[in-house]
PDB file of C-alpha atoms in Angstrom:
ATOM      1  CA  ALA A 844      30.451 194.652 -74.059  1.00 71.00           C
ATOM      2  CA  GLN A 845      31.798 193.137 -77.173  1.00 77.00           C
ATOM      3  CA  SER A 846      33.733 195.570 -79.602  1.00 88.00           C
ATOM      4  CA  VAL A 847      35.715 195.430 -82.728  1.00 93.00           C
ATOM      5  CA  THR A 848      38.348 198.177 -83.452  1.00 95.00           C
ATOM      6  CA  GLN A 849      40.070 198.775 -86.880  1.00 96.00           C
ATOM      7  CA  PRO A 850      42.781 201.329 -86.003  1.00 96.00           C
ATOM      8  CA  ASP A 851      43.345 202.239 -89.669  1.00 95.00           C
ATOM      9  CA  ILE A 852      40.509 204.401 -91.345  1.00 94.00           C
ATOM     10  CA  HIS A 853      42.289 204.777 -94.492  1.00 96.00           C
ATOM     11  CA  ILE A 854      45.347 202.837 -95.912  1.00 97.00           C
ATOM     12  CA  THR A 855      46.941 203.430 -99.424  1.00 97.00           C
ATOM     13  CA  VAL A 856      49.276 200.978-100.921  1.00 97.00           C
ATOM     14  CA  SER A 857      51.047 200.559-104.485  1.00 97.00           C
ATOM     15  CA  GLU A 858      49.757 197.803-106.591  1.00 97.00           C
ATOM     16  CA  GLY A 859      51.993 194.615-106.051  1.00 97.00           C
ATOM     17  CA  ALA A 860      52.762 195.692-102.518  1.00 97.00           C
ATOM     18  CA  SER A 861      51.850 193.532 -99.665  1.00 97.00           C
ATOM     19  CA  LEU A 862      48.893 194.678 -97.295  1.00 97.00           C
ATOM     20  CA  GLU A 863      47.976 194.144 -93.764  1.00 97.00           C
ATOM     21  CA  LEU A 864      44.846 195.403 -92.183  1.00 98.00           C
ATOM     22  CA  ARG A 865      44.559 195.359 -88.432  1.00 98.00           C
ATOM     23  CA  CYS A 866      41.484 194.255 -86.329  1.00 97.00           C
ATOM     24  CA  ASN A 867      41.321 193.876 -82.578  1.00 96.00           C
ATOM     25  CA  TYR A 868      38.311 192.600 -80.738  1.00 93.00           C
ATOM     26  CA  SER A 869      37.017 192.680 -77.077  1.00 89.00           C
ATOM     27  CA  TYR A 870      35.257 189.504 -76.052  1.00 79.00           C
ATOM     28  CA  GLY A 871      35.114 187.203 -73.099  1.00 70.00           C
ATOM     29  CA  ALA A 872      35.551 184.068 -74.915  1.00 74.00           C
ATOM     30  CA  THR A 873      36.935 183.121 -78.343  1.00 70.00           C
ATOM     31  CA  PRO A 874      34.320 184.341 -80.757  1.00 80.00           C
ATOM     32  CA  TYR A 875      33.778 183.645 -84.273  1.00 89.00           C
ATOM     33  CA  LEU A 876      35.536 186.227 -86.364  1.00 92.00           C
ATOM     34  CA  PHE A 877      35.113 187.445 -89.991  1.00 95.00           C
ATOM     35  CA  TRP A 878      36.313 189.590 -92.633  1.00 97.00           C
ATOM     36  CA  TYR A 879      33.920 191.266 -95.065  1.00 97.00           C
ATOM     37  CA  VAL A 880      34.763 193.298 -98.204  1.00 97.00           C
ATOM     38  CA  GLN A 881      32.592 196.180 -99.725  1.00 94.00           C
ATOM     39  CA  SER A 882      33.356 197.387-103.053  1.00 92.00           C
ATOM     40  CA  PRO A 883      31.886 200.918-104.192  1.00 87.00           C
ATOM     41  CA  GLY A 884      28.120 200.812-104.369  1.00 83.00           C
ATOM     42  CA  GLN A 885      27.860 197.160-103.369  1.00 86.00           C
ATOM     43  CA  GLY A 886      26.831 195.219-100.585  1.00 88.00           C
ATOM     44  CA  LEU A 887      29.331 193.444 -98.234  1.00 93.00           C
ATOM     45  CA  GLN A 888      30.840 190.104 -99.344  1.00 94.00           C
ATOM     46  CA  LEU A 889      32.272 187.425 -97.055  1.00 94.00           C
ATOM     47  CA  LEU A 890      36.273 187.222 -97.609  1.00 96.00           C
ATOM     48  CA  LEU A 891      37.035 184.770 -94.789  1.00 95.00           C
ATOM     49  CA  LYS A 892      35.937 183.384 -91.445  1.00 93.00           C
ATOM     50  CA  TYR A 893      37.535 181.978 -88.281  1.00 92.00           C
ATOM     51  CA  PHE A 894      35.530 179.513 -86.165  1.00 87.00           C
ATOM     52  CA  SER A 895      38.239 177.127 -84.617  1.00 83.00           C
ATOM     53  CA  GLY A 896      41.246 175.218 -85.521  1.00 85.00           C
ATOM     54  CA  ASP A 897      44.278 176.393 -87.599  1.00 87.00           C
ATOM     55  CA  THR A 898      44.696 180.103 -86.669  1.00 91.00           C
ATOM     56  CA  LEU A 899      45.785 181.087 -90.320  1.00 96.00           C
ATOM     57  CA  VAL A 900      42.681 180.807 -92.337  1.00 96.00           C
ATOM     58  CA  GLN A 901      42.503 181.250 -96.164  1.00 96.00           C
ATOM     59  CA  GLY A 902      39.725 183.303 -98.171  1.00 96.00           C
ATOM     60  CA  ILE A 903      38.735 184.229-101.454  1.00 95.00           C
ATOM     61  CA  LYS A 904      40.757 186.595-103.762  1.00 93.00           C
ATOM     62  CA  GLY A 905      44.171 185.664-102.237  1.00 96.00           C
ATOM     63  CA  PHE A 906      43.349 186.874 -98.825  1.00 97.00           C
ATOM     64  CA  GLU A 907      44.437 185.366 -95.519  1.00 97.00           C
ATOM     65  CA  ALA A 908      43.952 186.210 -91.767  1.00 98.00           C
ATOM     66  CA  GLU A 909      45.753 185.060 -88.792  1.00 96.00           C
ATOM     67  CA  PHE A 910      44.090 184.685 -85.288  1.00 94.00           C
ATOM     68  CA  LYS A 911      46.148 185.407 -82.281  1.00 94.00           C
ATOM     69  CA  ARG A 912      44.347 184.932 -79.026  1.00 90.00           C
ATOM     70  CA  SER A 913      47.189 186.585 -77.005  1.00 91.00           C
ATOM     71  CA  GLN A 914      46.714 189.895 -78.913  1.00 93.00           C
ATOM     72  CA  SER A 915      43.071 189.648 -79.440  1.00 92.00           C
ATOM     73  CA  SER A 916      43.732 190.249 -82.980  1.00 95.00           C
ATOM     74  CA  PHE A 917      42.564 189.038 -86.317  1.00 96.00           C
ATOM     75  CA  ASN A 918      44.602 190.839 -88.940  1.00 98.00           C
ATOM     76  CA  LEU A 919      43.954 190.577 -92.775  1.00 98.00           C
ATOM     77  CA  ARG A 920      46.851 189.806 -95.129  1.00 98.00           C
ATOM     78  CA  LYS A 921      47.506 189.873 -98.898  1.00 98.00           C
ATOM     79  CA  PRO A 922      51.074 189.310-100.405  1.00 97.00           C
ATOM     80  CA  SER A 923      50.428 191.442-103.445  1.00 97.00           C
ATOM     81  CA  VAL A 924      47.710 193.887-103.807  1.00 97.00           C
ATOM     82  CA  HIS A 925      45.744 194.302-107.187  1.00 96.00           C
ATOM     83  CA  TRP A 926      43.967 197.552-108.291  1.00 95.00           C
ATOM     84  CA  SER A 927      40.762 195.620-107.897  1.00 94.00           C
ATOM     85  CA  ASP A 928      41.299 195.266-104.317  1.00 96.00           C
ATOM     86  CA  ALA A 929      40.489 198.972-103.602  1.00 96.00           C
ATOM     87  CA  ALA A 930      37.546 198.553-101.462  1.00 96.00           C
ATOM     88  CA  GLU A 931      36.279 199.076 -97.722  1.00 95.00           C
ATOM     89  CA  TYR A 932      36.960 196.079 -95.435  1.00 97.00           C
ATOM     90  CA  PHE A 933      35.023 195.406 -92.331  1.00 96.00           C
ATOM     91  CA  CYS A 934      36.221 193.151 -89.600  1.00 96.00           C
ATOM     92  CA  ALA A 935      33.443 191.483 -87.671  1.00 94.00           C
ATOM     93  CA  VAL A 936      32.739 189.295 -84.614  1.00 90.00           C
ATOM     94  CA  ALA A 937      29.943 186.959 -83.807  1.00 85.00           C
ATOM     95  CA  PRO A 938      29.298 186.657 -79.921  1.00 75.00           C
ATOM     96  CA  PHE A 939      27.443 183.683 -78.576  1.00 67.00           C
ATOM     97  CA  SER A 940      24.982 186.118 -76.790  1.00 60.00           C
ATOM     98  CA  GLY A 941      23.531 186.658 -80.260  1.00 54.00           C
ATOM     99  CA  GLY A 942      23.167 183.012 -80.932  1.00 61.00           C
ATOM    100  CA  TYR A 943      26.384 183.790 -83.194  1.00 57.00           C
ATOM    101  CA  ASN A 944      24.433 185.460 -85.898  1.00 68.00           C
ATOM    102  CA  LYS A 945      24.272 188.971 -84.639  1.00 78.00           C
ATOM    103  CA  LEU A 946      27.454 190.249 -86.051  1.00 86.00           C
ATOM    104  CA  ILE A 947      29.417 193.239 -84.433  1.00 89.00           C
ATOM    105  CA  PHE A 948      31.382 195.175 -87.075  1.00 93.00           C
ATOM    106  CA  GLY A 949      34.291 197.334 -86.827  1.00 94.00           C
ATOM    107  CA  ALA A 950      34.280 200.686 -88.414  1.00 94.00           C
ATOM    108  CA  GLY A 951      36.075 199.633 -91.525  1.00 95.00           C
ATOM    109  CA  THR A 952      39.256 200.370 -93.255  1.00 96.00           C
ATOM    110  CA  ARG A 953      39.272 202.058 -96.771  1.00 96.00           C
ATOM    111  CA  LEU A 954      41.932 200.763 -99.043  1.00 97.00           C
ATOM    112  CA  ALA A 955      43.203 202.705-101.875  1.00 97.00           C
ATOM    113  CA  VAL A 956      45.667 201.192-104.538  1.00 96.00           C
ATOM    114  CA  HIS A 957      47.995 203.251-106.536  1.00 94.00           C
ATOM    115  CA  PRO A 958      49.033 201.888-109.932  1.00 88.00           C
TER     116      PRO A 958
ATOM    117  CA  ASN B 508      20.191 183.506-108.445  1.00 62.00           C
ATOM    118  CA  ALA B 509      19.090 187.230-107.516  1.00 75.00           C
ATOM    119  CA  GLY B 510      20.279 186.464-103.707  1.00 93.00           C
ATOM    120  CA  VAL B 511      19.201 189.448-101.661  1.00 96.00           C
ATOM    121  CA  THR B 512      17.072 192.174-103.104  1.00 96.00           C
ATOM    122  CA  GLN B 513      16.349 195.490-101.623  1.00 96.00           C
ATOM    123  CA  THR B 514      13.927 198.217-102.970  1.00 96.00           C
ATOM    124  CA  PRO B 515      14.212 201.057-103.458  1.00 96.00           C
ATOM    125  CA  LYS B 516      17.731 201.839-103.904  1.00 95.00           C
ATOM    126  CA  PHE B 517      17.487 205.570-103.283  1.00 96.00           C
ATOM    127  CA  GLN B 518      14.898 207.445-101.411  1.00 96.00           C
ATOM    128  CA  VAL B 519      14.309 211.099-100.353  1.00 97.00           C
ATOM    129  CA  LEU B 520      12.053 211.848 -97.417  1.00 96.00           C
ATOM    130  CA  LYS B 521      11.002 214.839 -95.433  1.00 97.00           C
ATOM    131  CA  THR B 522      11.090 214.947 -91.796  1.00 97.00           C
ATOM    132  CA  GLY B 523       8.010 213.170 -90.401  1.00 97.00           C
ATOM    133  CA  GLN B 524       7.101 211.089 -93.539  1.00 97.00           C
ATOM    134  CA  SER B 525       6.918 207.427 -93.651  1.00 96.00           C
ATOM    135  CA  MET B 526       8.390 204.725 -95.699  1.00 96.00           C
ATOM    136  CA  THR B 527       9.144 201.095 -95.820  1.00 97.00           C
ATOM    137  CA  LEU B 528      12.145 199.449 -97.219  1.00 98.00           C
ATOM    138  CA  GLN B 529      11.512 196.056 -98.934  1.00 97.00           C
ATOM    139  CA  CYS B 530      13.830 192.976 -98.612  1.00 97.00           C
ATOM    140  CA  ALA B 531      13.454 189.638-100.229  1.00 97.00           C
ATOM    141  CA  GLN B 532      15.906 186.724-100.504  1.00 96.00           C
ATOM    142  CA  ASP B 533      15.547 183.640-102.841  1.00 95.00           C
ATOM    143  CA  MET B 534      17.871 181.325-101.124  1.00 93.00           C
ATOM    144  CA  ASN B 535      15.439 179.726 -98.683  1.00 92.00           C
ATOM    145  CA  HIS B 536      17.448 181.290 -95.788  1.00 91.00           C
ATOM    146  CA  ASN B 537      15.963 181.090 -92.380  1.00 90.00           C
ATOM    147  CA  SER B 538      17.370 184.382 -90.940  1.00 91.00           C
ATOM    148  CA  MET B 539      17.135 187.886 -92.177  1.00 93.00           C
ATOM    149  CA  TYR B 540      18.672 191.232 -90.818  1.00 94.00           C
ATOM    150  CA  TRP B 541      18.709 194.792 -91.340  1.00 96.00           C
ATOM    151  CA  TYR B 542      21.561 197.023 -90.779  1.00 96.00           C
ATOM    152  CA  ARG B 543      22.481 200.644 -91.254  1.00 97.00           C
ATOM    153  CA  GLN B 544      25.876 201.971 -92.229  1.00 94.00           C
ATOM    154  CA  ASP B 545      27.096 205.375 -91.338  1.00 93.00           C
ATOM    155  CA  PRO B 546      30.559 206.866 -91.873  1.00 87.00           C
ATOM    156  CA  GLY B 547      33.047 205.877 -89.455  1.00 85.00           C
ATOM    157  CA  MET B 548      30.729 203.580 -87.637  1.00 87.00           C
ATOM    158  CA  GLY B 549      30.639 200.464 -89.744  1.00 88.00           C
ATOM    159  CA  LEU B 550      27.319 198.450 -89.741  1.00 92.00           C
ATOM    160  CA  ARG B 551      24.978 198.329 -86.724  1.00 94.00           C
ATOM    161  CA  LEU B 552      22.204 195.877 -86.437  1.00 93.00           C
ATOM    162  CA  ILE B 553      18.664 197.332 -86.473  1.00 96.00           C
ATOM    163  CA  TYR B 554      16.584 194.178 -86.155  1.00 95.00           C
ATOM    164  CA  TYR B 555      16.696 190.767 -87.168  1.00 91.00           C
ATOM    165  CA  SER B 556      14.575 187.739 -87.627  1.00 92.00           C
ATOM    166  CA  ALA B 557      16.021 184.336 -86.717  1.00 87.00           C
ATOM    167  CA  SER B 558      13.153 182.497 -88.371  1.00 87.00           C
ATOM    168  CA  GLU B 559       9.790 183.171 -90.044  1.00 88.00           C
ATOM    169  CA  GLY B 560       7.399 184.431 -87.512  1.00 88.00           C
ATOM    170  CA  THR B 561      10.017 186.059 -85.097  1.00 90.00           C
ATOM    171  CA  THR B 562      11.698 189.197 -84.730  1.00 93.00           C
ATOM    172  CA  ASP B 563      14.134 190.739 -82.334  1.00 91.00           C
ATOM    173  CA  LYS B 564      15.792 193.995 -81.594  1.00 93.00           C
ATOM    174  CA  GLY B 565      19.419 194.811 -82.549  1.00 90.00           C
ATOM    175  CA  GLU B 566      21.639 197.485 -81.395  1.00 89.00           C
ATOM    176  CA  VAL B 567      19.881 200.389 -82.646  1.00 95.00           C
ATOM    177  CA  PRO B 568      16.053 199.774 -83.054  1.00 96.00           C
ATOM    178  CA  ASN B 569      14.554 202.941 -82.054  1.00 96.00           C
ATOM    179  CA  GLY B 570      12.406 204.846 -84.742  1.00 96.00           C
ATOM    180  CA  TYR B 571      12.143 201.283 -86.871  1.00 97.00           C
ATOM    181  CA  ASN B 572       9.643 198.770 -87.203  1.00 97.00           C
ATOM    182  CA  VAL B 573       9.874 195.196 -89.151  1.00 97.00           C
ATOM    183  CA  SER B 574       7.760 192.655 -90.400  1.00 96.00           C
ATOM    184  CA  ARG B 575       8.708 189.229 -91.516  1.00 95.00           C
ATOM    185  CA  LEU B 576       5.991 188.690 -93.907  1.00 87.00           C
ATOM    186  CA  ASN B 577       7.135 185.217 -94.959  1.00 94.00           C
ATOM    187  CA  LYS B 578      10.301 183.214 -95.170  1.00 94.00           C
ATOM    188  CA  ARG B 579      11.348 185.260 -98.094  1.00 96.00           C
ATOM    189  CA  GLU B 580      10.517 188.834 -97.257  1.00 97.00           C
ATOM    190  CA  PHE B 581      11.716 191.294 -94.364  1.00 97.00           C
ATOM    191  CA  SER B 582      10.553 194.649 -94.453  1.00 97.00           C
ATOM    192  CA  LEU B 583      11.858 197.679 -92.359  1.00 98.00           C
ATOM    193  CA  ARG B 584       9.611 200.632 -91.717  1.00 98.00           C
ATOM    194  CA  LEU B 585      10.189 204.347 -90.532  1.00 97.00           C
ATOM    195  CA  GLU B 586       7.024 205.681 -89.267  1.00 93.00           C
ATOM    196  CA  SER B 587       8.164 209.227 -88.913  1.00 96.00           C
ATOM    197  CA  ALA B 588      11.502 209.861 -90.417  1.00 96.00           C
ATOM    198  CA  ALA B 589      14.094 211.946 -88.726  1.00 97.00           C
ATOM    199  CA  PRO B 590      17.427 213.500 -90.147  1.00 97.00           C
ATOM    200  CA  SER B 591      19.345 210.905 -87.988  1.00 96.00           C
ATOM    201  CA  GLN B 592      17.865 208.072 -89.988  1.00 97.00           C
ATOM    202  CA  THR B 593      19.814 209.344 -92.963  1.00 97.00           C
ATOM    203  CA  SER B 594      21.979 206.369 -93.813  1.00 97.00           C
ATOM    204  CA  VAL B 595      22.459 203.386 -96.091  1.00 95.00           C
ATOM    205  CA  TYR B 596      20.350 200.507 -95.228  1.00 97.00           C
ATOM    206  CA  PHE B 597      21.529 196.798 -95.877  1.00 96.00           C
ATOM    207  CA  CYS B 598      19.336 193.664 -95.584  1.00 96.00           C
ATOM    208  CA  ALA B 599      21.177 190.490 -95.309  1.00 95.00           C
ATOM    209  CA  SER B 600      20.202 186.792 -94.797  1.00 93.00           C
ATOM    210  CA  SER B 601      21.918 183.693 -93.423  1.00 90.00           C
ATOM    211  CA  GLU B 602      21.263 179.782 -93.456  1.00 83.00           C
ATOM    212  CA  THR B 603      22.282 178.038 -90.244  1.00 69.00           C
ATOM    213  CA  GLY B 604      23.883 175.194 -92.458  1.00 61.00           C
ATOM    214  CA  ARG B 605      26.498 177.743 -93.556  1.00 63.00           C
ATOM    215  CA  GLY B 606      27.772 178.500 -90.154  1.00 67.00           C
ATOM    216  CA  PRO B 607      27.184 181.353 -87.879  1.00 72.00           C
ATOM    217  CA  GLY B 608      27.900 184.956 -89.160  1.00 78.00           C
ATOM    218  CA  VAL B 609      27.896 184.073 -92.906  1.00 86.00           C
ATOM    219  CA  LEU B 610      25.600 186.404 -94.321  1.00 91.00           C
ATOM    220  CA  THR B 611      24.596 187.362 -97.801  1.00 93.00           C
ATOM    221  CA  PHE B 612      23.913 191.074 -98.234  1.00 94.00           C
ATOM    222  CA  GLY B 613      21.804 193.041-100.504  1.00 95.00           C
ATOM    223  CA  ALA B 614      23.078 196.055-102.514  1.00 93.00           C
ATOM    224  CA  GLY B 615      21.882 198.679-100.080  1.00 94.00           C
ATOM    225  CA  SER B 616      19.361 201.396 -99.967  1.00 96.00           C
ATOM    226  CA  ARG B 617      20.447 204.922 -99.582  1.00 96.00           C
ATOM    227  CA  LEU B 618      17.965 206.880 -97.733  1.00 97.00           C
ATOM    228  CA  THR B 619      18.196 210.848 -97.127  1.00 97.00           C
ATOM    229  CA  VAL B 620      15.829 212.598 -94.715  1.00 97.00           C
ATOM    230  CA  LEU B 621      15.751 216.304 -95.065  1.00 96.00           C
TER     231      LEU B 621
END
């Protein structure tokens, strides 16, 4: 069965530091991959997506993610974190069996930013 | 644009009571979804509707029913609420032209079942 694993439940970084959030997926073929962000009390917002082509994708708010087929990973990165990046981040996969629209989410990584 | 609007934002029920969560989108999207969010489990799909007039079960459909009233509205009903249904519920919608998996979410409805 398809699954998404986010190994880190909580991460704390200092403002201005770099950030990497890990995501591993289990899927037979190359899936469509996504990162969503949820600010406190809000719904989820799409940060970026990978469908095909260049394995390094750029998203909103200065985030990027790299797809590595050999490692079944799709890690999210940001060179310099801002206090407003404090939120919960979800990796998701869209398997073909759902017509690519039935997203499967990871458990999320909660990011705290120290001033 | 309002996007995806969910009502109510908060609700407290007693075990066995029923209620309906309402969702409406004004983006003319074809597909709509209901997810529940529980701590440490991410979001899990309850039901979805690929287009007006169709609905299908997701990962955790037991205890829920849905109605795609028209293209704009997709409601989620709990016929006999149980404490295990205490959760935050999110409605979402998507448009095929934006690519698969690109969902617009509502702000959520927090439900507590006592």
